């Protein structure tokens, strides 16, 4: 269907280059600052500052909405999915539009070059009267018109395509709608200025207050407690709530107001369930206390990746992590916050999704990757993990899976420490390594006859070596310990033990094109691999891809089933819809309802069983040999 006039944004094909339109304002400010004693056009400064503050306002509301660990009164229990995030990617178009319109207004009225007083009481009174008497009813009727069949189909349906309200949803609308909204917000400001009662605080206060109310109304978290309305019933008609506006998105024939439900009451479009639903949500009688079936216990990798979370930057968290230049200025602040978390923070809820009617959550231990290798930090980390396991047990969680370093063998024996300490645990503790091993061995092409394995005596290395030798694949096991090699070799069936070969140098693999990295491999060590080698890996952090003539696999991972719901963030460097194998392993443990803990050494006999269970439940390998 062809787009209707004014439905598309003029700069929608410019991407990030749209911000260049702020350039003339910034250039004017810089020129005045460098070459003039005072700003010739002070409104240029104010427009830039206001635009920046508006973006910051929306970002703060985004952070608050995604701080799941606060236990807020959530209105809709669904998560924001990738599709909605992509649709709302350019949510800030309206800020640019209104900045351009403000620039045009300032050029049309030369008096705007004069500095306004900081405060003008008459101006505030005039502004509020114009807002209540003009902007509120104007928006109400325009909103109702946009719900007519033609306007809704071609314009307003875009705004309603967001299934879960979010502060960024407020800016997700067509160009025409935001032109009208610009008029709604501009009338009180321009009216007060033209009447000679404008002030700087009035402009800043109204614009930012307008955005605050819009963000609040489109929030998925209720922020006004029902007790306030019960004590002061008249306030219900003067200020709307997130619950009130959420009903408009579910019952589109009601609750059309801008900020004041009074106009819905006057024109008989007030949803009768507004106050009851508001009381229900704020009294925690809804589903806010829903217990997850499965928890994946993750940890922070480093300072940069700590910013790859929805409550810092929702858009960035929805794509695979990579170090970006725009993040560098925030590095010192993030470091300070993480150091404070090290001292005071507890394990917190990060993200969630739903799979076949079950709630799956990711919790995060507030510790960096490097801290797991500090001897004096081990007890503190284990205490955090133990607290998380006991909390999950009290809540009634069925399975908790330990990520990467949280199940480090040297730290806690792959979870054995906690199960031995608390033998009455009802929650099943799972390291997920059985599926990790299954993913790696199933990545290896069927025609491969020889592999080179580093980290060969680790938990995963042992399981992979034993499994591959059963398939009559020759395994070059790199280790300096003859004793550990021989111990593993004795575990193999007698007729396959000769397929396990002890090597001590990388040169031994110079003719082998299948490398499995379970231990960090430097670029120099990689140089011994022949051209065309593929590096499989289960080492954390992943090895550097230093060879252009070779290929590199990611950490073992599985693609979630297609019926997953509410997923809107990427797990570290993995692509959308993909989770680490240990995460998927715990999820499958729950789906299968296995009664045992998965801790300690990997049971090689279960590798094929776990793999088949994963495929049965719709999980798919990321890499196909």
Coordinates of C-alpha atoms in Angstrom, one line a residue:
X1 CA 0.0 0.0 0.0
X2 CA 1.4 3.4 -1.0
X3 CA 2.1 5.8 1.9
X4 CA -0.4 8.7 2.3
X5 CA 0.8 12.3 2.3
X6 CA 2.6 13.4 5.5
X7 CA 2.6 9.8 6.8
X8 CA 6.3 9.4 6.3
X9 CA 9.1 11.5 7.9
X10 CA 11.0 13.6 5.4
X11 CA 14.3 12.4 6.7
X12 CA 13.4 8.7 7.3
X13 CA 16.1 7.5 4.8
X14 CA 18.9 9.6 6.3
X15 CA 19.5 7.3 9.3
X16 CA 21.8 8.9 11.9
X17 CA 22.7 11.7 9.4
X18 CA 19.4 13.3 10.3
X19 CA 21.1 14.8 13.3
X20 CA 23.1 16.9 10.9
X21 CA 20.1 19.2 10.8
X22 CA 21.0 20.4 14.2
X23 CA 24.3 21.6 12.6
X24 CA 23.3 25.2 11.7
X25 CA 22.1 25.8 15.3
X26 CA 25.3 24.4 16.7
X27 CA 27.4 26.3 14.2
X28 CA 25.7 29.6 15.1
X29 CA 26.4 28.9 18.8
X30 CA 30.0 28.1 18.2
X31 CA 30.5 31.1 16.0
X32 CA 29.0 33.4 18.7
X33 CA 31.1 31.8 21.4
X34 CA 34.4 32.1 19.5
X35 CA 34.0 35.4 17.6
X36 CA 31.4 37.5 19.5
X37 CA 31.2 38.9 23.0
X38 CA 27.6 37.7 23.5
X39 CA 25.2 35.4 21.7
X40 CA 23.4 37.2 18.9
X41 CA 20.7 34.6 18.7
X42 CA 20.3 33.2 22.3
X43 CA 17.3 31.1 21.1
X44 CA 19.8 28.8 19.2
X45 CA 21.4 27.8 22.6
X46 CA 18.0 27.3 24.2
X47 CA 16.7 25.1 21.4
X48 CA 19.7 22.9 21.5
X49 CA 19.6 22.6 25.3
X50 CA 15.9 21.8 25.3
X51 CA 16.2 19.2 22.6
X52 CA 19.0 17.5 24.6
X53 CA 17.0 17.7 27.8
X54 CA 14.0 16.1 26.0
X55 CA 16.1 13.2 24.8
X56 CA 17.5 12.8 28.3
X57 CA 14.0 12.9 29.8
X58 CA 12.8 10.0 27.5
X59 CA 16.0 8.1 28.3
X60 CA 15.4 8.4 32.1
X61 CA 11.9 7.1 31.6
X62 CA 13.2 4.2 29.5
X63 CA 15.7 3.3 32.2
X64 CA 13.0 3.4 34.9
X65 CA 10.7 1.2 32.8
X66 CA 13.4 -1.4 32.2
X67 CA 14.6 -1.6 35.8
X68 CA 12.8 -4.8 36.4
X69 CA 14.6 -5.3 39.7
X70 CA 12.7 -2.4 41.3
X71 CA 9.6 -4.6 41.5
X72 CA 7.4 -1.9 40.0
X73 CA 3.7 -2.3 39.3
X74 CA 3.8 -3.4 35.7
X75 CA 0.6 -3.0 33.7
X76 CA 1.2 -5.5 30.9
X77 CA 3.3 -8.5 31.8
X78 CA 4.6 -9.0 28.3
X79 CA 8.1 -8.0 27.3
X80 CA 8.9 -5.5 24.5
X81 CA 10.0 -7.6 21.5
X82 CA 12.5 -6.8 18.8
X83 CA 9.8 -5.9 16.2
X84 CA 8.5 -3.1 18.5
X85 CA 12.0 -1.9 19.3
X86 CA 12.8 -1.7 15.6
X87 CA 9.6 0.1 14.8
X88 CA 10.3 2.7 17.6
X89 CA 14.0 3.1 16.7
X90 CA 13.5 6.6 15.5
X91 CA 11.3 7.7 18.4
X92 CA 13.1 11.0 18.6
X93 CA 12.0 12.3 15.2
X94 CA 9.5 14.6 16.9
X95 CA 12.2 16.3 18.9
X96 CA 14.1 17.2 15.7
X97 CA 10.8 18.3 14.1
X98 CA 9.8 20.6 16.9
X99 CA 13.4 21.9 17.1
X100 CA 13.1 22.9 13.5
X101 CA 9.7 24.4 14.0
X102 CA 11.0 26.4 16.9
X103 CA 13.8 27.7 14.8
X104 CA 11.3 28.8 12.1
X105 CA 9.2 30.6 14.7
X106 CA 12.3 32.4 16.1
X107 CA 13.2 33.6 12.6
X108 CA 9.7 34.8 11.9
X109 CA 9.5 36.8 15.2
X110 CA 12.7 38.8 15.6
X111 CA 11.7 39.8 19.1
X112 CA 12.7 36.3 20.1
X113 CA 16.3 37.5 20.0
X114 CA 15.6 39.4 23.2
X115 CA 16.3 37.6 26.4
X116 CA 13.2 36.6 28.3
X117 CA 13.0 37.1 32.0
X118 CA 13.7 34.0 34.1
X119 CA 10.2 34.1 35.7
X120 CA 6.9 35.7 34.9
X121 CA 3.9 34.7 37.0
X122 CA 1.4 36.2 34.5
X123 CA 3.0 34.1 31.8
X124 CA 2.5 30.8 33.7
X125 CA -1.1 31.6 34.4
X126 CA -1.7 32.5 30.7
X127 CA 0.1 29.3 29.6
X128 CA -2.0 27.0 31.9
X129 CA -5.2 28.7 30.8
X130 CA -4.3 28.2 27.2
X131 CA -3.3 24.6 27.9
X132 CA -6.6 23.7 29.6
X133 CA -8.9 25.7 27.4
X134 CA -7.3 25.2 24.0
X135 CA -4.6 22.4 23.9
X136 CA -6.5 19.8 25.9
X137 CA -9.8 19.9 24.0
X138 CA -8.0 20.4 20.7
X139 CA -5.9 17.3 21.2
X140 CA -8.9 15.3 22.5
X141 CA -10.9 16.0 19.3
X142 CA -8.0 15.6 16.9
X143 CA -7.3 12.3 18.7
X144 CA -10.8 11.1 18.2
X145 CA -10.8 12.1 14.5
X146 CA -7.6 10.0 14.1
X147 CA -9.5 7.0 15.3
X148 CA -11.9 7.4 12.3
X149 CA -11.5 4.6 9.8
X150 CA -9.5 6.4 7.2
X151 CA -7.1 8.4 9.5
X152 CA -6.6 5.4 11.8
X153 CA -5.7 3.0 8.9
X154 CA -3.3 5.3 7.1
X155 CA -1.9 7.3 10.1
X156 CA -2.7 6.5 13.7
X157 CA -2.5 2.7 13.4
X158 CA 1.3 3.1 13.4
X159 CA 1.2 4.4 17.0
X160 CA -1.1 1.6 18.1
X161 CA 1.1 -1.1 16.5
X162 CA 3.3 -1.1 19.7
X163 CA 1.8 -3.9 21.8
X164 CA 3.5 -2.9 25.1
X165 CA 3.4 0.7 26.1
X166 CA 6.8 2.3 26.5
X167 CA 8.1 5.9 26.9
X168 CA 9.5 5.7 23.3
X169 CA 6.1 4.7 22.1
X170 CA 5.0 8.3 22.8
X171 CA 7.2 9.5 19.9
X172 CA 6.3 6.6 17.6
X173 CA 3.8 8.2 15.2
X174 CA 3.5 9.6 11.7
X175 CA 4.7 13.0 10.6
X176 CA 1.2 14.4 10.3
X177 CA 0.4 13.5 13.9
X178 CA 3.5 15.1 15.3
X179 CA 2.8 18.3 13.2
X180 CA -0.6 18.5 15.0
X181 CA 1.0 17.7 18.3
X182 CA 3.5 20.5 17.7
X183 CA 0.6 22.8 17.3
X184 CA -0.9 21.5 20.5
X185 CA 2.3 22.2 22.5
X186 CA 3.1 25.4 20.6
X187 CA -0.2 27.3 21.2
X188 CA 0.3 27.9 25.0
X189 CA 3.9 28.9 24.5
X190 CA 3.4 31.2 21.6
X191 CA 0.2 32.6 23.1
X192 CA 2.0 33.6 26.3
X193 CA 5.0 35.1 24.4
X194 CA 2.8 37.1 22.0
X195 CA 0.9 38.4 25.0
X196 CA 4.2 39.8 26.3
X197 CA 4.4 37.5 29.3
X198 CA 6.9 34.8 28.2
X199 CA 9.7 33.7 30.4
X200 CA 12.6 31.2 30.1
X201 CA 11.4 29.1 32.9
X202 CA 7.9 28.9 31.4
X203 CA 9.3 27.6 28.0
X204 CA 11.6 25.0 29.6
X205 CA 9.1 24.0 32.3
X206 CA 6.2 23.5 29.9
X207 CA 8.1 21.6 27.2
X208 CA 9.8 19.3 29.6
X209 CA 6.6 18.9 31.7
X210 CA 4.7 18.0 28.5
X211 CA 7.3 15.3 27.7
X212 CA 7.3 14.1 31.3
X213 CA 3.5 13.6 31.2
X214 CA 3.7 11.9 27.7
X215 CA 6.4 9.5 28.9
X216 CA 4.5 8.8 32.1
X217 CA 1.3 8.0 30.2
X218 CA 3.0 5.7 27.8
X219 CA 5.0 3.9 30.6
X220 CA 4.3 0.3 31.3
X221 CA 4.8 1.0 35.0
X222 CA 2.2 2.6 37.2
X223 CA 3.7 5.4 39.2
X224 CA 0.6 7.0 40.9
X225 CA -0.7 4.9 43.8
X226 CA -4.4 4.3 44.0
X227 CA -4.5 5.6 47.6
X228 CA -3.9 9.1 46.3
X229 CA -7.0 9.1 44.1
X230 CA -9.0 7.4 46.9
X231 CA -8.2 10.3 49.3
X232 CA -8.5 13.0 46.6
X233 CA -11.0 11.7 44.1
X234 CA -11.1 15.0 42.0
X235 CA -7.5 14.4 41.0
X236 CA -8.7 11.5 38.8
X237 CA -10.1 14.0 36.4
X238 CA -7.1 16.3 36.4
X239 CA -4.2 13.9 35.7
X240 CA -4.1 10.7 33.8
X241 CA -2.1 7.6 34.7
X242 CA -0.2 4.9 32.7
X243 CA -3.0 2.5 33.5
X244 CA -5.6 5.0 32.2
X245 CA -3.8 5.5 28.9
X246 CA -3.0 1.7 28.6
X247 CA -6.8 1.2 28.4
X248 CA -6.9 3.4 25.4
X249 CA -4.5 1.1 23.6
X250 CA -6.6 -2.0 24.5
X251 CA -10.0 -0.4 24.1
X252 CA -9.5 2.2 21.5
X253 CA -12.9 3.8 21.8
X254 CA -12.2 5.3 25.2
X255 CA -9.7 7.5 27.1
X256 CA -8.7 9.9 24.3
X257 CA -7.5 12.8 26.5
X258 CA -4.2 14.5 26.4
X259 CA -3.5 14.6 30.2
X260 CA -6.8 15.4 31.8
X261 CA -9.5 12.6 32.0
X262 CA -12.0 15.4 32.6
X263 CA -12.5 15.8 28.9
X264 CA -13.2 12.1 28.5
X265 CA -15.8 12.4 31.3
X266 CA -17.3 15.5 29.6
X267 CA -17.7 13.8 26.2
X268 CA -18.6 10.3 27.6
X269 CA -15.5 8.4 26.4
X270 CA -14.1 7.6 29.8
X271 CA -13.5 3.8 30.2
X272 CA -15.5 2.6 33.2
X273 CA -12.7 0.2 34.3
X274 CA -10.1 2.9 34.6
X275 CA -10.2 3.4 38.3
X276 CA -10.8 -0.3 39.2
X277 CA -7.8 -1.4 37.1
X278 CA -5.7 1.3 38.5
X279 CA -6.5 0.2 42.1
X280 CA -5.9 -3.5 41.2
X281 CA -2.5 -2.8 39.7
X282 CA -1.2 -0.5 42.5
X283 CA -2.5 -2.9 45.2
X284 CA -0.3 -5.7 43.7
X285 CA -3.4 -7.9 43.2
X286 CA -2.4 -8.4 39.5
X287 CA 0.2 -10.8 38.2
X288 CA 3.2 -8.7 39.3
X289 CA 4.4 -11.4 41.7
X290 CA 4.5 -14.2 39.0
X291 CA 7.2 -16.7 39.8
X292 CA 9.6 -17.7 37.0
X293 CA 9.9 -21.4 36.1
X294 CA 13.5 -21.0 35.0
X295 CA 16.3 -18.6 35.9
X296 CA 19.6 -18.1 34.0
X297 CA 22.2 -16.7 36.4
X298 CA 24.6 -14.5 34.4
X299 CA 27.4 -12.1 35.3
X300 CA 28.9 -8.9 34.0
X301 CA 31.7 -9.4 31.4
X302 CA 33.4 -6.0 31.5
X303 CA 32.7 -2.3 31.8
X304 CA 31.7 -1.8 28.2
X305 CA 29.3 -4.7 28.1
X306 CA 27.7 -3.5 31.3
X307 CA 26.1 -0.8 29.1
X308 CA 24.6 -3.5 26.9
X309 CA 21.4 -3.8 29.0
X310 CA 17.9 -2.5 28.3
X311 CA 17.7 0.0 31.2
X312 CA 20.9 1.8 29.9
X313 CA 20.1 1.8 26.2
X314 CA 17.2 -0.3 24.9
X315 CA 18.1 0.0 21.3
X316 CA 21.7 -0.9 21.8
X317 CA 20.8 -3.9 23.9
X318 CA 18.6 -5.2 21.1
X319 CA 21.6 -5.8 18.8
X320 CA 24.7 -8.0 19.4
X321 CA 27.2 -6.3 21.7
X322 CA 30.3 -4.6 20.2
X323 CA 32.4 -1.8 21.5
X324 CA 31.0 1.5 20.1
X325 CA 32.7 4.9 20.1
X326 CA 29.6 6.7 21.5
X327 CA 29.9 4.5 24.6
X328 CA 33.5 5.6 25.5
X329 CA 32.5 8.9 27.3
X330 CA 30.2 6.9 29.6
X331 CA 33.0 4.5 30.6
X332 CA 34.2 6.3 33.7
X333 CA 30.6 6.7 35.0
X334 CA 29.8 3.1 34.4
X335 CA 33.0 2.0 36.2
X336 CA 32.0 4.1 39.2
X337 CA 28.5 2.6 39.3
X338 CA 29.9 -0.9 38.9
X339 CA 32.4 -0.4 41.8
X340 CA 29.5 0.8 43.9
X341 CA 27.5 -2.3 42.9
X342 CA 30.6 -4.4 43.9
X343 CA 30.3 -3.0 47.4
X344 CA 26.5 -2.9 47.9
X345 CA 24.5 -4.4 45.1
X346 CA 22.7 -7.8 45.2
X347 CA 21.9 -10.1 42.3
X348 CA 19.2 -8.4 40.2
X349 CA 16.6 -9.2 37.5
X350 CA 17.9 -8.3 34.1
X351 CA 15.5 -9.5 31.4
X352 CA 12.7 -12.0 30.9
X353 CA 10.8 -13.8 28.2
X354 CA 7.9 -16.3 28.0
X355 CA 8.1 -19.8 26.4
X356 CA 5.0 -21.9 26.2
X357 CA 3.3 -20.3 29.0
X358 CA 6.3 -20.4 31.3
X359 CA 8.2 -17.3 32.6
X360 CA 12.0 -17.5 32.0
X361 CA 14.2 -14.8 33.6
X362 CA 17.8 -13.8 33.5
X363 CA 19.4 -12.6 36.8
X364 CA 22.8 -11.0 37.0
X365 CA 25.5 -11.4 39.6
X366 CA 27.0 -7.8 39.9
X367 CA 30.6 -8.9 39.3
X368 CA 33.1 -8.4 36.5
X369 CA 34.7 -11.2 34.6
X370 CA 38.1 -10.4 35.9
X371 CA 36.9 -10.6 39.5
X372 CA 36.3 -14.4 39.1
X373 CA 40.1 -14.8 38.8
X374 CA 41.0 -12.9 42.0
X375 CA 41.5 -15.4 44.8
X376 CA 40.3 -13.0 47.5
X377 CA 37.0 -12.4 45.6
X378 CA 36.0 -16.1 45.4
X379 CA 34.1 -16.3 48.7
X380 CA 32.2 -13.2 48.0
X381 CA 31.2 -14.3 44.5
X382 CA 30.1 -17.8 45.8
X383 CA 28.0 -16.0 48.4
X384 CA 26.2 -14.0 45.8
X385 CA 25.5 -17.2 43.7
X386 CA 24.4 -19.1 46.8
X387 CA 22.0 -16.3 47.8
X388 CA 20.5 -16.3 44.3
X389 CA 20.0 -20.1 44.4
X390 CA 18.4 -19.9 47.8
X391 CA 16.2 -17.0 46.7
X392 CA 15.1 -19.1 43.6
X393 CA 14.4 -22.0 45.9
X394 CA 12.2 -19.9 48.2
X395 CA 10.3 -18.5 45.3
X396 CA 9.5 -21.9 43.8
X397 CA 11.7 -21.7 40.7
X398 CA 12.1 -25.1 39.1
X399 CA 15.6 -24.8 37.5
X400 CA 18.4 -22.3 37.9
X401 CA 21.3 -22.5 35.3
X402 CA 24.7 -21.0 36.0
X403 CA 26.4 -19.0 33.3
X404 CA 30.1 -19.2 32.2
X405 CA 32.2 -18.1 35.2
X406 CA 29.4 -18.7 37.8
X407 CA 30.0 -22.4 37.3
X408 CA 33.8 -22.3 37.2
X409 CA 35.2 -25.6 38.4
X410 CA 37.9 -23.9 40.5
X411 CA 35.2 -21.6 42.0
X412 CA 32.5 -24.0 43.1
X413 CA 33.0 -27.2 41.2
X414 CA 30.4 -26.5 38.6
X415 CA 27.7 -25.9 41.2
X416 CA 28.6 -28.9 43.3
X417 CA 29.5 -26.7 46.3
X418 CA 25.9 -25.4 46.6
X419 CA 24.1 -28.7 46.2
X420 CA 26.3 -30.4 48.8
X421 CA 25.8 -27.5 51.2
X422 CA 22.1 -27.4 50.7
X423 CA 21.0 -31.0 50.0
X424 CA 17.3 -30.1 50.5
X425 CA 17.1 -27.8 47.6
X426 CA 14.0 -28.1 45.5
X427 CA 15.3 -25.9 42.7
X428 CA 17.4 -27.9 40.3
X429 CA 20.9 -26.4 39.8
X430 CA 22.2 -26.8 36.3
X431 CA 25.5 -25.9 34.7
X432 CA 24.2 -26.6 31.2
X433 CA 27.6 -27.9 30.0
X434 CA 26.1 -31.1 28.6
X435 CA 24.3 -29.1 25.9
X436 CA 27.5 -27.0 25.4
X437 CA 29.4 -30.2 24.7
X438 CA 26.6 -31.4 22.4
X439 CA 26.6 -28.2 20.4
X440 CA 30.3 -28.3 19.8
X441 CA 30.5 -32.0 18.8
X442 CA 27.5 -31.5 16.5
X443 CA 29.2 -28.6 14.8
X444 CA 32.0 -30.9 13.6
X445 CA 31.4 -32.1 10.0
X446 CA 30.8 -35.8 9.7
X447 CA 33.8 -36.3 7.4
X448 CA 36.3 -34.9 9.9
X449 CA 38.8 -37.6 11.1
X450 CA 41.0 -35.5 13.3
X451 CA 40.6 -32.5 15.7
X452 CA 43.0 -30.5 17.8
X453 CA 41.7 -29.7 21.3
X454 CA 43.0 -27.1 23.8
X455 CA 41.7 -27.0 27.3
X456 CA 41.5 -30.8 26.8
X457 CA 41.5 -31.7 30.5
X458 CA 38.8 -29.3 31.6
X459 CA 35.3 -30.4 32.3
X460 CA 34.1 -29.6 28.7
X461 CA 37.4 -30.7 27.1
X462 CA 37.2 -34.1 28.8
X463 CA 33.6 -34.7 27.7
X464 CA 34.3 -33.6 24.1
X465 CA 37.4 -35.8 23.8
X466 CA 35.6 -38.9 25.2
X467 CA 32.6 -38.4 22.9
X468 CA 34.7 -37.8 19.7
X469 CA 36.9 -40.8 20.3
X470 CA 33.7 -42.9 20.5
X471 CA 33.0 -41.6 17.0
X472 CA 36.4 -42.8 15.9
X473 CA 37.7 -39.3 15.5
X474 CA 41.4 -38.8 16.4
X475 CA 41.7 -36.2 19.1
X476 CA 45.0 -34.4 19.6
X477 CA 44.7 -33.4 23.3
X478 CA 47.0 -30.5 24.2
X479 CA 48.1 -30.7 27.8
X480 CA 51.3 -30.5 29.8
X481 CA 50.0 -33.1 32.3
X482 CA 50.5 -36.7 31.3
X483 CA 48.7 -37.8 34.4
X484 CA 45.5 -35.9 33.6
X485 CA 45.6 -37.1 30.0
X486 CA 46.0 -40.7 31.0
X487 CA 43.2 -40.4 33.5
X488 CA 40.8 -39.3 30.8
X489 CA 42.2 -41.9 28.3
X490 CA 41.3 -44.7 30.8
X491 CA 37.7 -43.5 30.9
X492 CA 37.4 -44.2 27.1
X493 CA 36.3 -47.6 25.9
X494 CA 39.3 -49.9 25.4
X495 CA 38.9 -50.1 21.7
X496 CA 38.8 -46.3 21.3
X497 CA 41.6 -45.2 23.6
X498 CA 44.1 -45.0 20.8
X499 CA 42.1 -42.2 19.3
X500 CA 43.1 -40.0 22.1
X501 CA 46.6 -38.6 21.5
X502 CA 48.7 -36.6 24.0
X503 CA 50.5 -33.6 22.5
X504 CA 52.3 -30.8 24.2
X505 CA 53.0 -28.3 21.4
X506 CA 50.8 -26.4 18.9
X507 CA 53.1 -27.6 16.1
X508 CA 51.5 -31.0 16.4
X509 CA 48.4 -29.6 14.8
X510 CA 49.9 -27.9 11.8
X511 CA 48.1 -30.3 9.5
X512 CA 44.8 -30.4 11.3
X513 CA 42.1 -28.1 10.0
X514 CA 39.6 -28.5 12.9
X515 CA 40.6 -26.8 16.1
X516 CA 38.5 -26.7 19.3
X517 CA 39.6 -24.0 21.6
X518 CA 38.9 -24.6 25.3
X519 CA 41.8 -22.5 26.4
X520 CA 42.9 -19.1 25.2
X521 CA 45.0 -19.3 21.9
X522 CA 47.2 -16.3 21.1
X523 CA 47.6 -15.1 17.5
X524 CA 51.1 -16.6 17.5
X525 CA 49.8 -20.0 18.5
X526 CA 47.0 -19.7 15.9
X527 CA 49.7 -19.3 13.3
X528 CA 50.4 -23.0 13.5
X529 CA 47.0 -23.8 12.1
X530 CA 46.9 -24.6 8.3
X531 CA 45.0 -22.3 6.0
X532 CA 41.3 -23.0 5.9
X533 CA 41.2 -24.1 9.6
X534 CA 37.9 -23.6 11.5
X535 CA 38.2 -22.7 15.1
X536 CA 35.4 -24.0 17.3
X537 CA 35.5 -22.6 20.8
X538 CA 34.2 -22.8 24.4
X539 CA 36.7 -20.5 26.0
X540 CA 35.7 -17.3 27.8
X541 CA 36.4 -14.7 26.6
X542 CA 36.5 -15.9 23.0
X543 CA 39.8 -16.0 21.1
X544 CA 40.8 -13.2 18.8
X545 CA 40.1 -13.8 15.1
X546 CA 43.7 -13.1 13.9
X547 CA 43.7 -15.3 10.7
X548 CA 42.0 -14.0 7.6
X549 CA 42.5 -17.4 5.9
X550 CA 40.6 -19.2 8.7
X551 CA 37.1 -19.1 10.1
X552 CA 36.0 -18.7 13.7
X553 CA 32.9 -20.0 15.4
X554 CA 31.2 -18.2 18.2
X555 CA 30.7 -19.6 21.7
X556 CA 28.4 -22.6 21.8
X557 CA 24.9 -21.3 21.4
X558 CA 21.4 -22.3 20.4
X559 CA 18.5 -20.5 18.7
X560 CA 15.4 -20.2 20.9
X561 CA 12.2 -21.8 19.6
X562 CA 10.1 -19.6 17.2
X563 CA 7.2 -19.4 19.7
X564 CA 9.3 -17.5 22.3
X565 CA 7.5 -14.3 23.4
X566 CA 8.7 -11.0 24.9
X567 CA 12.3 -11.3 23.9
X568 CA 13.9 -7.9 23.1
X569 CA 17.6 -8.0 24.0
X570 CA 20.6 -9.9 22.8
X571 CA 22.7 -12.1 25.0
X572 CA 26.1 -10.4 24.9
X573 CA 27.6 -10.9 21.3
X574 CA 25.1 -13.4 20.1
X575 CA 22.5 -12.5 17.5
X576 CA 18.9 -12.0 18.1
X577 CA 17.0 -15.0 19.4
X578 CA 20.2 -16.9 20.3
X579 CA 21.3 -17.8 23.8
X580 CA 24.4 -19.4 25.1
X581 CA 24.3 -23.2 25.2
X582 CA 24.4 -23.3 29.1
X583 CA 21.3 -21.0 29.1
X584 CA 19.5 -23.2 26.6
X585 CA 20.6 -26.3 28.5
X586 CA 18.9 -25.1 31.7
X587 CA 15.8 -24.2 29.7
X588 CA 15.6 -27.7 28.3
X589 CA 16.2 -29.2 31.7
X590 CA 13.0 -27.4 32.8
X591 CA 11.0 -28.3 29.7
X592 CA 11.9 -31.9 30.1
X593 CA 11.2 -31.8 33.9
X594 CA 14.4 -33.8 34.7
X595 CA 14.5 -34.3 38.5
X596 CA 18.3 -34.4 38.9
X597 CA 20.8 -31.6 39.4
X598 CA 23.2 -31.1 36.5
X599 CA 26.5 -30.4 38.3
X600 CA 30.0 -31.6 38.4
X601 CA 31.5 -33.7 35.6
X602 CA 29.6 -34.0 32.3
X603 CA 27.9 -37.4 31.8
X604 CA 29.1 -38.2 28.3
X605 CA 26.3 -40.8 27.9
X606 CA 23.7 -37.9 28.2
X607 CA 25.2 -35.7 25.4
X608 CA 23.1 -37.2 22.6
X609 CA 20.0 -37.3 24.9
X610 CA 20.2 -33.6 25.7
X611 CA 20.8 -32.8 22.1
X612 CA 17.8 -34.7 20.9
X613 CA 15.7 -33.0 23.7
X614 CA 16.8 -29.6 22.5
X615 CA 15.8 -30.3 18.9
X616 CA 12.5 -31.8 20.1
X617 CA 11.6 -28.6 21.9
X618 CA 12.3 -26.4 18.9
X619 CA 15.9 -25.2 19.8
X620 CA 18.1 -25.0 16.7
X621 CA 21.9 -24.9 16.2
X622 CA 23.3 -21.6 15.1
X623 CA 26.2 -23.1 13.1
X624 CA 25.5 -25.9 10.6
X625 CA 28.5 -28.0 9.5

